[in-house]
mmCIF file of C-alpha atoms and ligand atoms in Angstrom:
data_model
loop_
_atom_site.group_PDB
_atom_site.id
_atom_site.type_symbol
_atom_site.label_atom_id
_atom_site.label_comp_id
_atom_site.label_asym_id
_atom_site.label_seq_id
_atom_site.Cartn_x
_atom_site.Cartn_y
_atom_site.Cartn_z
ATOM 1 C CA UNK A 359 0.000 0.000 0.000
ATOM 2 C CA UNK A 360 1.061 3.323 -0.746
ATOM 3 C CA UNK A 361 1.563 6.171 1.561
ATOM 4 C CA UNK A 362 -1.412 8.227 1.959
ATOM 5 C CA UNK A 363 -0.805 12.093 0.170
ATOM 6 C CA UNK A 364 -2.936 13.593 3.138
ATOM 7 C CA UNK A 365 -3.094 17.290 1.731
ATOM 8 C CA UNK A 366 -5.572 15.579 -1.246
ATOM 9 C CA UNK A 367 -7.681 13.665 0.852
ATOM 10 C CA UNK A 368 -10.504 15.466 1.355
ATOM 11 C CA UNK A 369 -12.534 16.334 4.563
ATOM 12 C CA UNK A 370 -16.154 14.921 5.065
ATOM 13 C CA UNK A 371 -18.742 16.045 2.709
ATOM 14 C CA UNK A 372 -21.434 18.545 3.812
ATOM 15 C CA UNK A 373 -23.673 18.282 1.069
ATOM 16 C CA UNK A 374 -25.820 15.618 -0.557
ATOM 17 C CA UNK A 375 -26.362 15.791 -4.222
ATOM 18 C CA UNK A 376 -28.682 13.328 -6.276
ATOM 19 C CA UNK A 377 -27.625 13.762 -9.770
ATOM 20 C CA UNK A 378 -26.275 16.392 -11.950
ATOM 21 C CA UNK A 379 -23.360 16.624 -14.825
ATOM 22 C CA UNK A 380 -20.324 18.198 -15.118
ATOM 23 C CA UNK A 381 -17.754 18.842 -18.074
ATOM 24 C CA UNK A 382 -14.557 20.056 -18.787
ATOM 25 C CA UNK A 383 -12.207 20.326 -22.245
ATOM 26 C CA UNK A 384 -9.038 19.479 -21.430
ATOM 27 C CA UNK A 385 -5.840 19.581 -24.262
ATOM 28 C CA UNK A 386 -3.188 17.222 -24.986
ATOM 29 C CA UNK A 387 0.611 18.219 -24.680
ATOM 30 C CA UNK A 388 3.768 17.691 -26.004
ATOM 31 C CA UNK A 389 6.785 16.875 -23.836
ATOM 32 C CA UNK A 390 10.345 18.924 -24.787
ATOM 33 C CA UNK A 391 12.001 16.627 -21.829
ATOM 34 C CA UNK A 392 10.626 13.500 -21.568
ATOM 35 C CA UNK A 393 8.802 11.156 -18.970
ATOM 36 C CA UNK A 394 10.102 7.598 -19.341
ATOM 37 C CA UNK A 395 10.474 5.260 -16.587
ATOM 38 C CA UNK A 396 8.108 5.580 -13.451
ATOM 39 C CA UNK A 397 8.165 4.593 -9.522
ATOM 40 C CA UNK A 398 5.635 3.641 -6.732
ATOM 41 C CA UNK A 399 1.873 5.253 -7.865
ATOM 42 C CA UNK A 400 2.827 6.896 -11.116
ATOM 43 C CA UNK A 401 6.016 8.784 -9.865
ATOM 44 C CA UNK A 402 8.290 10.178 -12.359
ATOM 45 C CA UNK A 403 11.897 8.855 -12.103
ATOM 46 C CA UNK A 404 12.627 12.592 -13.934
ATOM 47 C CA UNK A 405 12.012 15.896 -14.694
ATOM 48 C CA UNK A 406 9.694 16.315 -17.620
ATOM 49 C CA UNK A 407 7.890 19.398 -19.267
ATOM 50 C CA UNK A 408 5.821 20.048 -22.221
ATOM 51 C CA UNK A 409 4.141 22.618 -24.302
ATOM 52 C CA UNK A 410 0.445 22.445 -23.613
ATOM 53 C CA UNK A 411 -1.538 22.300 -26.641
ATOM 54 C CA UNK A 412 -4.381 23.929 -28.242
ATOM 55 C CA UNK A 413 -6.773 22.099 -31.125
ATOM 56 C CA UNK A 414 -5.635 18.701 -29.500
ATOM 57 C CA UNK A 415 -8.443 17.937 -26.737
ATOM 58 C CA UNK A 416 -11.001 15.946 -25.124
ATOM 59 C CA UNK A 417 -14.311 17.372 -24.438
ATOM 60 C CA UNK A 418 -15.957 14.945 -21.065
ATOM 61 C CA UNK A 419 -19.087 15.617 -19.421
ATOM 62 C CA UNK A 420 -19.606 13.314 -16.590
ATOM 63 C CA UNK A 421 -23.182 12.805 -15.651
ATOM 64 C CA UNK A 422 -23.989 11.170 -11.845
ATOM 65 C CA UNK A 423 -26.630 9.757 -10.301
ATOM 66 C CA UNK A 424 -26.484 8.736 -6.323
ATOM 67 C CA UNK A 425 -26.546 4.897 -5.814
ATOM 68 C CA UNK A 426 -26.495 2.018 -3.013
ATOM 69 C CA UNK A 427 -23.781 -0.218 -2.662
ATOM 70 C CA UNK A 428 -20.571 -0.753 -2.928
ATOM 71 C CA UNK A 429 -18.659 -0.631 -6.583
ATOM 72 C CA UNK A 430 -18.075 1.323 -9.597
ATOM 73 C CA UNK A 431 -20.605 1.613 -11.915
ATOM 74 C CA UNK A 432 -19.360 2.959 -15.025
ATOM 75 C CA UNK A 433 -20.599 3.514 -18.644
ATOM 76 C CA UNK A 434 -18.126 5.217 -20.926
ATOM 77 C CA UNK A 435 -19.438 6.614 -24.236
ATOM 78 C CA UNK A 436 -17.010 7.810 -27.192
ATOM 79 C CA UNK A 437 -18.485 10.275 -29.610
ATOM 80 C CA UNK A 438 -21.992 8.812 -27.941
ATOM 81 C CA UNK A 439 -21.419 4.903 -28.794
ATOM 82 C CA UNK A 440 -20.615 2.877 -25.827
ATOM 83 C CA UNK A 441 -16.687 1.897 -25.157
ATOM 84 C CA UNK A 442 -16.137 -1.184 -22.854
ATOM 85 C CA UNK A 443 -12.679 -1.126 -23.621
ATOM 86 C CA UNK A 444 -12.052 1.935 -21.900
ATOM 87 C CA UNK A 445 -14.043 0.881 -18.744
ATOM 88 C CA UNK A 446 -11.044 -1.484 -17.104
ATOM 89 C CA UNK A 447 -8.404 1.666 -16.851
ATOM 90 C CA UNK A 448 -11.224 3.896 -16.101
ATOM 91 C CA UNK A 449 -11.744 1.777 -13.008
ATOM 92 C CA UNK A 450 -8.250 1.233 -12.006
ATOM 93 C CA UNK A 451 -7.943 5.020 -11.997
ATOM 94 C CA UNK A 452 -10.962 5.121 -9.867
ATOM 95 C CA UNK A 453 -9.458 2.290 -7.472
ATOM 96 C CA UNK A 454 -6.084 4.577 -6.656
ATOM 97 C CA UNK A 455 -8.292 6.826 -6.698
ATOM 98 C CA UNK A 456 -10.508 6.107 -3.616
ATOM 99 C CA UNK A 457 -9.023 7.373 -0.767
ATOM 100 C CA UNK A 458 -8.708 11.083 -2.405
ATOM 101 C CA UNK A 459 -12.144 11.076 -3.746
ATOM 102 C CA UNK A 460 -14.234 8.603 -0.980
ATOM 103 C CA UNK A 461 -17.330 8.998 -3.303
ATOM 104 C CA UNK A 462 -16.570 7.274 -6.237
ATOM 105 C CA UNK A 463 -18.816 4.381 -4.909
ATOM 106 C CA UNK A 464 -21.758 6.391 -3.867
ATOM 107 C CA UNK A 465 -22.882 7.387 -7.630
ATOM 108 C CA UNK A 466 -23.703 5.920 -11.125
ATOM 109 C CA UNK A 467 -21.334 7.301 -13.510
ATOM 110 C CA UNK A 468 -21.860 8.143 -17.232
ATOM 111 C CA UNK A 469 -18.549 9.553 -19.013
ATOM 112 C CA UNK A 470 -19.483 11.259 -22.454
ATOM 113 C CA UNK A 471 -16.013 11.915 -23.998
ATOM 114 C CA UNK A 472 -15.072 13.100 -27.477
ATOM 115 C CA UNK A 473 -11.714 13.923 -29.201
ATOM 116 C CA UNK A 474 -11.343 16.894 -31.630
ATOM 117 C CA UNK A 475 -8.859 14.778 -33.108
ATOM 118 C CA UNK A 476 -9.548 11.017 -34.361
ATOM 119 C CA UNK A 477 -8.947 8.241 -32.170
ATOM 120 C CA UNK A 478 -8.123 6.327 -34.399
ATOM 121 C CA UNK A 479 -4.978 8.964 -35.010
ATOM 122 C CA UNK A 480 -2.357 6.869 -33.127
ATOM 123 C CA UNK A 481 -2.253 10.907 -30.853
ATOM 124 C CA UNK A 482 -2.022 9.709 -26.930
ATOM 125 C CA UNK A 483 -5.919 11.070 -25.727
ATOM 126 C CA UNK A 484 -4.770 9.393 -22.310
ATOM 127 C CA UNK A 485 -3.452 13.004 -20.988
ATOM 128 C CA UNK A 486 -6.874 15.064 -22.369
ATOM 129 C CA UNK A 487 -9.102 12.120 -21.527
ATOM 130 C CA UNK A 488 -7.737 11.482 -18.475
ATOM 131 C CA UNK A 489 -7.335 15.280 -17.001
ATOM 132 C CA UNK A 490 -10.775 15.964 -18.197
ATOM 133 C CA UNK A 491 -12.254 13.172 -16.102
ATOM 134 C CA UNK A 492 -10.141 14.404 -13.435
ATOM 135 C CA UNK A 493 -11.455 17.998 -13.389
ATOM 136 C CA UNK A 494 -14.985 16.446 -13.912
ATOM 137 C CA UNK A 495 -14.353 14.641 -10.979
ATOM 138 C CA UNK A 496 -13.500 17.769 -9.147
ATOM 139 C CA UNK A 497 -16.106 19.865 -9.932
ATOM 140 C CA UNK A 498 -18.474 16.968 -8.154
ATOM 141 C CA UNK A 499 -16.569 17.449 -5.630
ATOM 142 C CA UNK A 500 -16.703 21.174 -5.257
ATOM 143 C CA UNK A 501 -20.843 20.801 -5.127
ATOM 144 C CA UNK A 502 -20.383 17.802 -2.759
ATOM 145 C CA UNK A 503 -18.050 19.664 -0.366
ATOM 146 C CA UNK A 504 -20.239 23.428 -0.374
ATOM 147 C CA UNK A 505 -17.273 25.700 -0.266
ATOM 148 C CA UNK A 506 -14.751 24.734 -3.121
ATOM 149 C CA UNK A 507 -11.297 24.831 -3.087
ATOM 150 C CA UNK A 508 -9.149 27.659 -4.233
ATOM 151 C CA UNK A 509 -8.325 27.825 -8.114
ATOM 152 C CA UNK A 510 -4.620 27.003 -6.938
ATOM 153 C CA UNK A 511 -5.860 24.053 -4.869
ATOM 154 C CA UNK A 512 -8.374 22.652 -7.342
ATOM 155 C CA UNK A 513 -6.003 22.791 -10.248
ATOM 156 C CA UNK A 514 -2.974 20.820 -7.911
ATOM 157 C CA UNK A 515 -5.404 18.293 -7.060
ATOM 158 C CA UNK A 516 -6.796 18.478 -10.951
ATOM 159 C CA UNK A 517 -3.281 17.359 -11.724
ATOM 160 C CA UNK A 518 -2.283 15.082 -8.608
ATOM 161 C CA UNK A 519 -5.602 13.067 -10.166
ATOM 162 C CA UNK A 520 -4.956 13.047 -13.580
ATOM 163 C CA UNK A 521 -1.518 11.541 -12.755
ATOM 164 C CA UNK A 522 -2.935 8.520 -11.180
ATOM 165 C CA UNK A 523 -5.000 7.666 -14.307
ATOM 166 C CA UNK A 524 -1.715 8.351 -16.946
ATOM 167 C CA UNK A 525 1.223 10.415 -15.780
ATOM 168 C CA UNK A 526 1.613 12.721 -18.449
ATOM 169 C CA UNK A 527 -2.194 14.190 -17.805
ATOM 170 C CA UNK A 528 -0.696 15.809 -14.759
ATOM 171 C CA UNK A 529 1.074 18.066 -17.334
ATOM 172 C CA UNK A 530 -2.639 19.102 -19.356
ATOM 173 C CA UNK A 531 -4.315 21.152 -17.050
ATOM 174 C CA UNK A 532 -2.363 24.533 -16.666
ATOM 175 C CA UNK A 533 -1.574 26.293 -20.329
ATOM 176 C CA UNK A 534 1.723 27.584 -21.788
ATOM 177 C CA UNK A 535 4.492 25.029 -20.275
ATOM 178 C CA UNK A 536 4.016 22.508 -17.810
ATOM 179 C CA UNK A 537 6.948 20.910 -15.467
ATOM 180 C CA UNK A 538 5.996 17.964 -13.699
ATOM 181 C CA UNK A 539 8.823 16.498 -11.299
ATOM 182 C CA UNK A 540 10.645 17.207 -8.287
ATOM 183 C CA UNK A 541 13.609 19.260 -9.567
ATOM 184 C CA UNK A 542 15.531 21.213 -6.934
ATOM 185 C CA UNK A 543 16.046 23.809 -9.280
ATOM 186 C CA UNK A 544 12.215 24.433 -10.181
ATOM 187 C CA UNK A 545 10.867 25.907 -7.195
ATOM 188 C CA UNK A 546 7.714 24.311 -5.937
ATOM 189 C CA UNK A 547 7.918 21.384 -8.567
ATOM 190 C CA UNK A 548 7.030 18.156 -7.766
ATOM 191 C CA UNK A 549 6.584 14.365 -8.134
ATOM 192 C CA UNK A 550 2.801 14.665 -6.847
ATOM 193 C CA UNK A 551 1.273 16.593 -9.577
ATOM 194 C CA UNK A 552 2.667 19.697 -12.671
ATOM 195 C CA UNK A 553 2.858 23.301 -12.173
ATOM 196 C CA UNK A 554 3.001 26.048 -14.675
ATOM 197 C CA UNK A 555 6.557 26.975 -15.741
ATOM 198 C CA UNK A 556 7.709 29.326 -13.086
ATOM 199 C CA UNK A 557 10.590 30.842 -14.874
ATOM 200 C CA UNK A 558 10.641 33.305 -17.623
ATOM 201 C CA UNK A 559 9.589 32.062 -20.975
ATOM 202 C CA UNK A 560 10.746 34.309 -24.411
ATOM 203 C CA UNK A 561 7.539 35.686 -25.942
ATOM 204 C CA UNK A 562 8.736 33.341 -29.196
ATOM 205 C CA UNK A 563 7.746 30.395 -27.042
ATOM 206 C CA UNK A 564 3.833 31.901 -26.075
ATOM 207 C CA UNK A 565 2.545 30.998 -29.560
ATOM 208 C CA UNK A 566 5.001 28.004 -30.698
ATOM 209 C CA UNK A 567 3.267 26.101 -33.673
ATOM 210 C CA UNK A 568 3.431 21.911 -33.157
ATOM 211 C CA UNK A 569 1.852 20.618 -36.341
ATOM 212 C CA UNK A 570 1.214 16.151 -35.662
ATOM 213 C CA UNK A 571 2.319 14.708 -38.744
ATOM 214 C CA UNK A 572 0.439 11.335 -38.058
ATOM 215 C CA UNK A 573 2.430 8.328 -39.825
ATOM 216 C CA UNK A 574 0.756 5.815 -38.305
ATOM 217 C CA UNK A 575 -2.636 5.566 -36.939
ATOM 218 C CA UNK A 576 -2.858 1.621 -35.747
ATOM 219 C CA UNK A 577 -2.211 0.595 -32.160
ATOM 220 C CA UNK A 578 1.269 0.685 -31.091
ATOM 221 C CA UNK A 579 3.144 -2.154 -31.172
ATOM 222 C CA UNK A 580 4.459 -1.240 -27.239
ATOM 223 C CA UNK A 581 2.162 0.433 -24.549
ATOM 224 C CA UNK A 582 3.526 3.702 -22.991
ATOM 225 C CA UNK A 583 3.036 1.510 -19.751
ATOM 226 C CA UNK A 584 4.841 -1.187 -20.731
ATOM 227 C CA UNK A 585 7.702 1.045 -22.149
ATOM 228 C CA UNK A 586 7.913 2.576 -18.483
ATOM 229 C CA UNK A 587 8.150 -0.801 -17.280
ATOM 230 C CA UNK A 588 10.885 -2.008 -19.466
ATOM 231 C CA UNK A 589 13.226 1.080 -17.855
ATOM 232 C CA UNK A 590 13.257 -0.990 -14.900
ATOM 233 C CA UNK A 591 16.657 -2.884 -14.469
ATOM 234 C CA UNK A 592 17.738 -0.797 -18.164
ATOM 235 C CA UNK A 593 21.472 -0.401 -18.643
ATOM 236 C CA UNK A 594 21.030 2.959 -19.475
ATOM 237 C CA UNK A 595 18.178 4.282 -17.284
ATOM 238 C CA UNK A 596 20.050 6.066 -14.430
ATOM 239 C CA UNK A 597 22.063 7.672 -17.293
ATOM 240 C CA UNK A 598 18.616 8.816 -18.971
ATOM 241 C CA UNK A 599 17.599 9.829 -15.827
ATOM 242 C CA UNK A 600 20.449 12.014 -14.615
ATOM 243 C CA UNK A 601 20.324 13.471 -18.212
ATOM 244 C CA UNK A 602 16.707 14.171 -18.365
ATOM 245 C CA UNK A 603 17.407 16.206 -14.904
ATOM 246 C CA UNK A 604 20.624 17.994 -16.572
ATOM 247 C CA UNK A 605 18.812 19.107 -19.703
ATOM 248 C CA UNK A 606 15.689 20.829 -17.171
ATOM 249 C CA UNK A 607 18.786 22.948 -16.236
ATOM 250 C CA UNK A 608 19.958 23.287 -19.474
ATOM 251 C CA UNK A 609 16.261 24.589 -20.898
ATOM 252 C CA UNK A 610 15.882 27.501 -18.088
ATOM 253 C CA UNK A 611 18.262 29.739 -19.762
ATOM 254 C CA UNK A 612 17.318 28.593 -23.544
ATOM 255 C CA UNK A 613 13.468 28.853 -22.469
ATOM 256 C CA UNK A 614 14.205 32.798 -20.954
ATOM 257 C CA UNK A 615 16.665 33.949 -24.139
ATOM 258 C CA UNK A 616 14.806 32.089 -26.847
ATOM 259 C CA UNK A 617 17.970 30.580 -28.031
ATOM 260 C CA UNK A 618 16.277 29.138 -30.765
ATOM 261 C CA UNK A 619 19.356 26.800 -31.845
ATOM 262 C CA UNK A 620 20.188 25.830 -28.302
ATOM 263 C CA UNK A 621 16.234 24.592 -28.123
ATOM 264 C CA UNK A 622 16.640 22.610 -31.138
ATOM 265 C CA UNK A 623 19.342 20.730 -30.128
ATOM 266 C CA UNK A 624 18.296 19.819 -26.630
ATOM 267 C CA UNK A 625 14.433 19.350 -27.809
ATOM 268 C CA UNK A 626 15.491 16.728 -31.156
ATOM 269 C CA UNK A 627 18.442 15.402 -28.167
ATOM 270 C CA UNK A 628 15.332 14.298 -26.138
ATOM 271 C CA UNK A 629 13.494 12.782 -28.413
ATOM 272 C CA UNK A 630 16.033 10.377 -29.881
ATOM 273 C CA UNK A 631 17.401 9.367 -26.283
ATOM 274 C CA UNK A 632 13.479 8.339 -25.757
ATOM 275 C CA UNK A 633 13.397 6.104 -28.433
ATOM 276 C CA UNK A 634 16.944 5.505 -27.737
ATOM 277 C CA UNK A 635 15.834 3.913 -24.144
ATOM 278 C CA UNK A 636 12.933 2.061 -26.550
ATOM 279 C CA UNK A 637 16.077 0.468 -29.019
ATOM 280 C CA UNK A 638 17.710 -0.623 -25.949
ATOM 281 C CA UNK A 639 15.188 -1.927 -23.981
ATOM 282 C CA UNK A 640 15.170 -6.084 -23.011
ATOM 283 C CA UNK A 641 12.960 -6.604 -24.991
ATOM 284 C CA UNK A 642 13.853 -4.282 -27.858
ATOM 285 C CA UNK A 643 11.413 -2.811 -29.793
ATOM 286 C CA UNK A 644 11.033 0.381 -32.643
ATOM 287 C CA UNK A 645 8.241 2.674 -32.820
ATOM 288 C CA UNK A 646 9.694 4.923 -35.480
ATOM 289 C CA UNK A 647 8.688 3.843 -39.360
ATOM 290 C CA UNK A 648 10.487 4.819 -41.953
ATOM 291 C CA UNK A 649 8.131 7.982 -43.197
ATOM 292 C CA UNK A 650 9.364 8.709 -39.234
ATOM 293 C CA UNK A 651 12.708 8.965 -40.106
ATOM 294 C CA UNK A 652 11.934 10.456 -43.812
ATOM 295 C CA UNK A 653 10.187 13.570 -42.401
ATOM 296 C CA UNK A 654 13.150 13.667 -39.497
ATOM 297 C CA UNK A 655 15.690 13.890 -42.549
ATOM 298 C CA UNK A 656 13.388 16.078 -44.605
ATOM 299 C CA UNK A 657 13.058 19.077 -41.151
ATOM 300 C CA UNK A 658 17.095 18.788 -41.427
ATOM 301 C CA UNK A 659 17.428 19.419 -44.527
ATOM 302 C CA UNK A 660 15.071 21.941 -45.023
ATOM 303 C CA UNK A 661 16.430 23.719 -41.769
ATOM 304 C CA UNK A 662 19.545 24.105 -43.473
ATOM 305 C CA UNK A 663 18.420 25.219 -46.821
ATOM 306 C CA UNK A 664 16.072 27.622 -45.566
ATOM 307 C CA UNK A 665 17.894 28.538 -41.620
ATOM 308 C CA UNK A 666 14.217 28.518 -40.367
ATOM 309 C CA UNK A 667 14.527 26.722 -36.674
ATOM 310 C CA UNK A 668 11.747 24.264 -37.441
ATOM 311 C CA UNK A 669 12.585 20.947 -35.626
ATOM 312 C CA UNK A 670 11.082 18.098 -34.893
ATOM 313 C CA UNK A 671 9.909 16.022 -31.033
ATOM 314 C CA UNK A 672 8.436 12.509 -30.951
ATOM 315 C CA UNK A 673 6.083 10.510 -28.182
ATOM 316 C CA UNK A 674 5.919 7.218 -27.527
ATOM 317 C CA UNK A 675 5.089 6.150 -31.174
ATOM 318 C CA UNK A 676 6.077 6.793 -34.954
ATOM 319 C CA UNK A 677 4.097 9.975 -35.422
ATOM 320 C CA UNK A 678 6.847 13.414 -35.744
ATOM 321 C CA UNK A 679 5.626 16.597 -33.815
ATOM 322 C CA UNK A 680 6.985 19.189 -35.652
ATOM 323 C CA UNK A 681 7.467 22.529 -33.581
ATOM 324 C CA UNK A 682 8.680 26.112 -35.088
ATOM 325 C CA UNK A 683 7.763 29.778 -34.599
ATOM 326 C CA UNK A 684 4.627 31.708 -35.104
ATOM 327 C CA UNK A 685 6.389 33.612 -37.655
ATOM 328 C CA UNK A 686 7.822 31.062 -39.843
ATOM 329 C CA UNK A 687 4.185 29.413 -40.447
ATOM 330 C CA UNK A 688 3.532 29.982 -43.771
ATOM 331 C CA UNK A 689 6.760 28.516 -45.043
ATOM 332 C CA UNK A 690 6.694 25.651 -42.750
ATOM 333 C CA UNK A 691 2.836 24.722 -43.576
ATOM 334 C CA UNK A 692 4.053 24.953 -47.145
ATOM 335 C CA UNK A 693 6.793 22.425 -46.718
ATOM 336 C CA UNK A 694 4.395 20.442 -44.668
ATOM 337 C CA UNK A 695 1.745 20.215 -47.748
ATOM 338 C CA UNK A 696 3.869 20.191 -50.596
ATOM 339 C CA UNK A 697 6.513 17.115 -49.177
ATOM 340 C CA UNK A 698 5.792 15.753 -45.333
ATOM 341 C CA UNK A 699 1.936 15.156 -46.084
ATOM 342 C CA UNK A 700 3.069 12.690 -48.635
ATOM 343 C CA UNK A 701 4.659 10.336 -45.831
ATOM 344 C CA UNK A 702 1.423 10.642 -43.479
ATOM 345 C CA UNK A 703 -0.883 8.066 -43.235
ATOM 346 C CA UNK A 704 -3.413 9.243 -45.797
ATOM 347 C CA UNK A 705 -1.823 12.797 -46.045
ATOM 348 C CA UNK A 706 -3.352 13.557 -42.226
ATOM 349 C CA UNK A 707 -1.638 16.159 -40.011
ATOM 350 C CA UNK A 708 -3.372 18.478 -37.366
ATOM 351 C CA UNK A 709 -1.733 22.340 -37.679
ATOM 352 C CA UNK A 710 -1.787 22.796 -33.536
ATOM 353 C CA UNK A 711 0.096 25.353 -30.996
ATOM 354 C CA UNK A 712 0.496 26.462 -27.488
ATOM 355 C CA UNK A 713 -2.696 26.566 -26.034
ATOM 356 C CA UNK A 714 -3.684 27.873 -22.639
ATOM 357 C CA UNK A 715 -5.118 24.790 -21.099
ATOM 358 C CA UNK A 716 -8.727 22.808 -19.237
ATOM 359 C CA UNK A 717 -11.912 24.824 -19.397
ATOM 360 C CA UNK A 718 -14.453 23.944 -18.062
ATOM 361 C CA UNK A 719 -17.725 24.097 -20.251
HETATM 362 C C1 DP6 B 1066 6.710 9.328 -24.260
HETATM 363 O O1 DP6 B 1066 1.730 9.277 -19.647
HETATM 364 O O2 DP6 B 1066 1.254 7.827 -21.629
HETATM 365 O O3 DP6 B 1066 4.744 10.628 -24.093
HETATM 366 O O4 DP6 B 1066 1.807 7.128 -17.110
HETATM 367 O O5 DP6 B 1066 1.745 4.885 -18.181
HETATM 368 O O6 DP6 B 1066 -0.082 6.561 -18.655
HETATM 369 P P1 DP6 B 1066 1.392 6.322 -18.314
HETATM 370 O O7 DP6 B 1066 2.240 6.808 -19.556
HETATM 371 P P2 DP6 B 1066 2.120 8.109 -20.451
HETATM 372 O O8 DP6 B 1066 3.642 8.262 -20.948
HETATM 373 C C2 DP6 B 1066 3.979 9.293 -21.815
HETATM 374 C C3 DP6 B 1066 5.353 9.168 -22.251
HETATM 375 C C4 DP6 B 1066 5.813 10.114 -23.348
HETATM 376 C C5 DP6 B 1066 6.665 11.241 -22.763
HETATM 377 C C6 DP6 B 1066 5.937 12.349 -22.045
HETATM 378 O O9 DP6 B 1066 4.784 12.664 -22.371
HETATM 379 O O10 DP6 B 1066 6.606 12.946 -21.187
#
């Protein structure tokens, strides 16, 4: 059993409600340093933060109804047709869950959840879906409880939630950047849940452009979870570990100056050591296809023709985030139609950027 995080548990309800519904949009994000390898109840082994995104989001509304007995009772519905599938991690989220939010048993839940992207795009909708329950979950919380928490306090236990049901959801509720982690250099980061960025961020970073080139929409041959697991007993993990820390120092100064080349290199650096860990895993395996590594050659090249600092991230599968400034849109969305469509998976790519994070609806 796990120690108890007493500052989420909450104190006894005052209030009784029957039924209602609540709902919340919450985005997706895109890690610069990544989360890979995990302790204990979803505790990062490392420093990780990521550009909160825009256009990528799930939209939940939770509807309730009081019940007797003891249970879940869950109904998930995707784009309004019932999803079994989603039900088992739904209630594993709500089992961890339990102590922090004691009435998880006392109601009938019904999760209505849609993507504005399509699920069957290979993006992760673990951090939206998940975040969005979580602030759905909160909002119940605030009738069940009278007097709500602060915005501070609601949004840490937003994220301390969302990170039970998939660790990089801690990262989607705040907007702009997101650091979730305990880094002794980031002051009031920690392992429990993300904070906003507290440093100073170059204006070139408020409105940076991540368009999803999606190469491959199928399932993935590895799970995220099962990748974290395989960084257990890894040759290389304390390596990736101490490095993942050492480049969170390295960003501060890049992420205040907008040291556009210094963000490249550190951003593409991260990337390949993920899939790096992935290569060298026991077992092996390779998320990356070829169009992957066709579009990675295709940003070089082109950032060397042109000197625009386009570059390119990846998440835990073959499909190439590619980031670059506001200002260089145009000639980047032309590239992007003219030559990378033509290694996505039925020429699909979603144009997103820097969004400003959950709202509720
Ligand atoms: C490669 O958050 O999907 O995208 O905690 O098991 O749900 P679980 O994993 P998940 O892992 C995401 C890993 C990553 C890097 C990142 O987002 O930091």
């Amino acid at each position: 059993m796990s120690a108890l995080h007493q500052e989420f548990v909450p104190k006894p309800y005052t209030n009784f409600v029957e039924s209602g519904s609540v709902a919340w949009k919450s985005p997706s994000n895109i890690a610069l340093i990544k989360y890979w390898g995990k302790y204990g109840q979803q505790l990062p082994k490392n420093t990780s933060i990521s550009f909160t995104l825009d256009h990528c989001a799930t939209s939940t509304r939770l509807e309730f109804q009081s019940k007797q007995g003891k249970g879940f009772d869950i109904t998930v519905l995707l784009d309004g047709k019932a999803q079994a599938d989603f039900v088992p991690k739904i209630e594993k989220f709500f089992t961890i869950a339990m102590p922090y939010l004691p009435f998880l048993e006392d109601y009938s839940f019904t999760v209505h959840t849609s993507n504005s992207f399509p699920h069957s795009s290979g993006i992760a909708s673990s951090a939206s879906g998940m975040s969005a329950l979580a602030l759905c979950l909160l909002d119940l919380e605030a009738q069940l409880s009278g007097n709500g928490p602060s915005e501070e306090d609601f949004k840490k236990k937003a994220s301390f939630l969302a990170r039970l049901g998939s660790g990089s959801a801690a990262r989607s509720i705040d907007g702009g950047l997101a650091v979730w982690g305990e880094h002794q250099e980031i002051a009031g980061s920690s392992d429990l849940f993300a904070i906003p960025y507290p440093e100073a961020v170059h204006e070139v970073f408020h409105d940076f452009c991540d368009t999803v080139l999606l190469v491959d929409t199928g399932e993935k041959v590895v799970s995220s979870t099962v990748g974290h697991g395989l960084m257990h007993g890894h040759p290389f993990a304390e390596q990736r570990f101490d490095q993942a820390n050492t480049n969170m120092q390295t960003i501060k100064p890049i992420l205040a100056s907008g040291d556009l080349d210094a963000f490249i290199a550190l951003v593409e650096s991260e990337a390949l050591s993920l899939h790096a860990m992935m290569l060298t895993s026991s077992p092996y395996f390779i998320l990356m296809k070829p169009a992957t590594l066709a579009i990675i050659n295709r940003i070089w090249s082109f950032r060397k023709e042109t000197g625009i600092p386009a570059c390119f991230t990846l998440d835990a599968g073959a499909n190439v985030h590619l980031l670059y400034p506001a200002q260089h849109k145009q000639q980047v969305q032309d590239l992007i139609e003219n030559e990378l469509k033509a290694h996505c998976k039925e020429g699909a790519y979603i144009h997103d950027q820097v969004g400003q994070g959950a709202v509720r609806l």
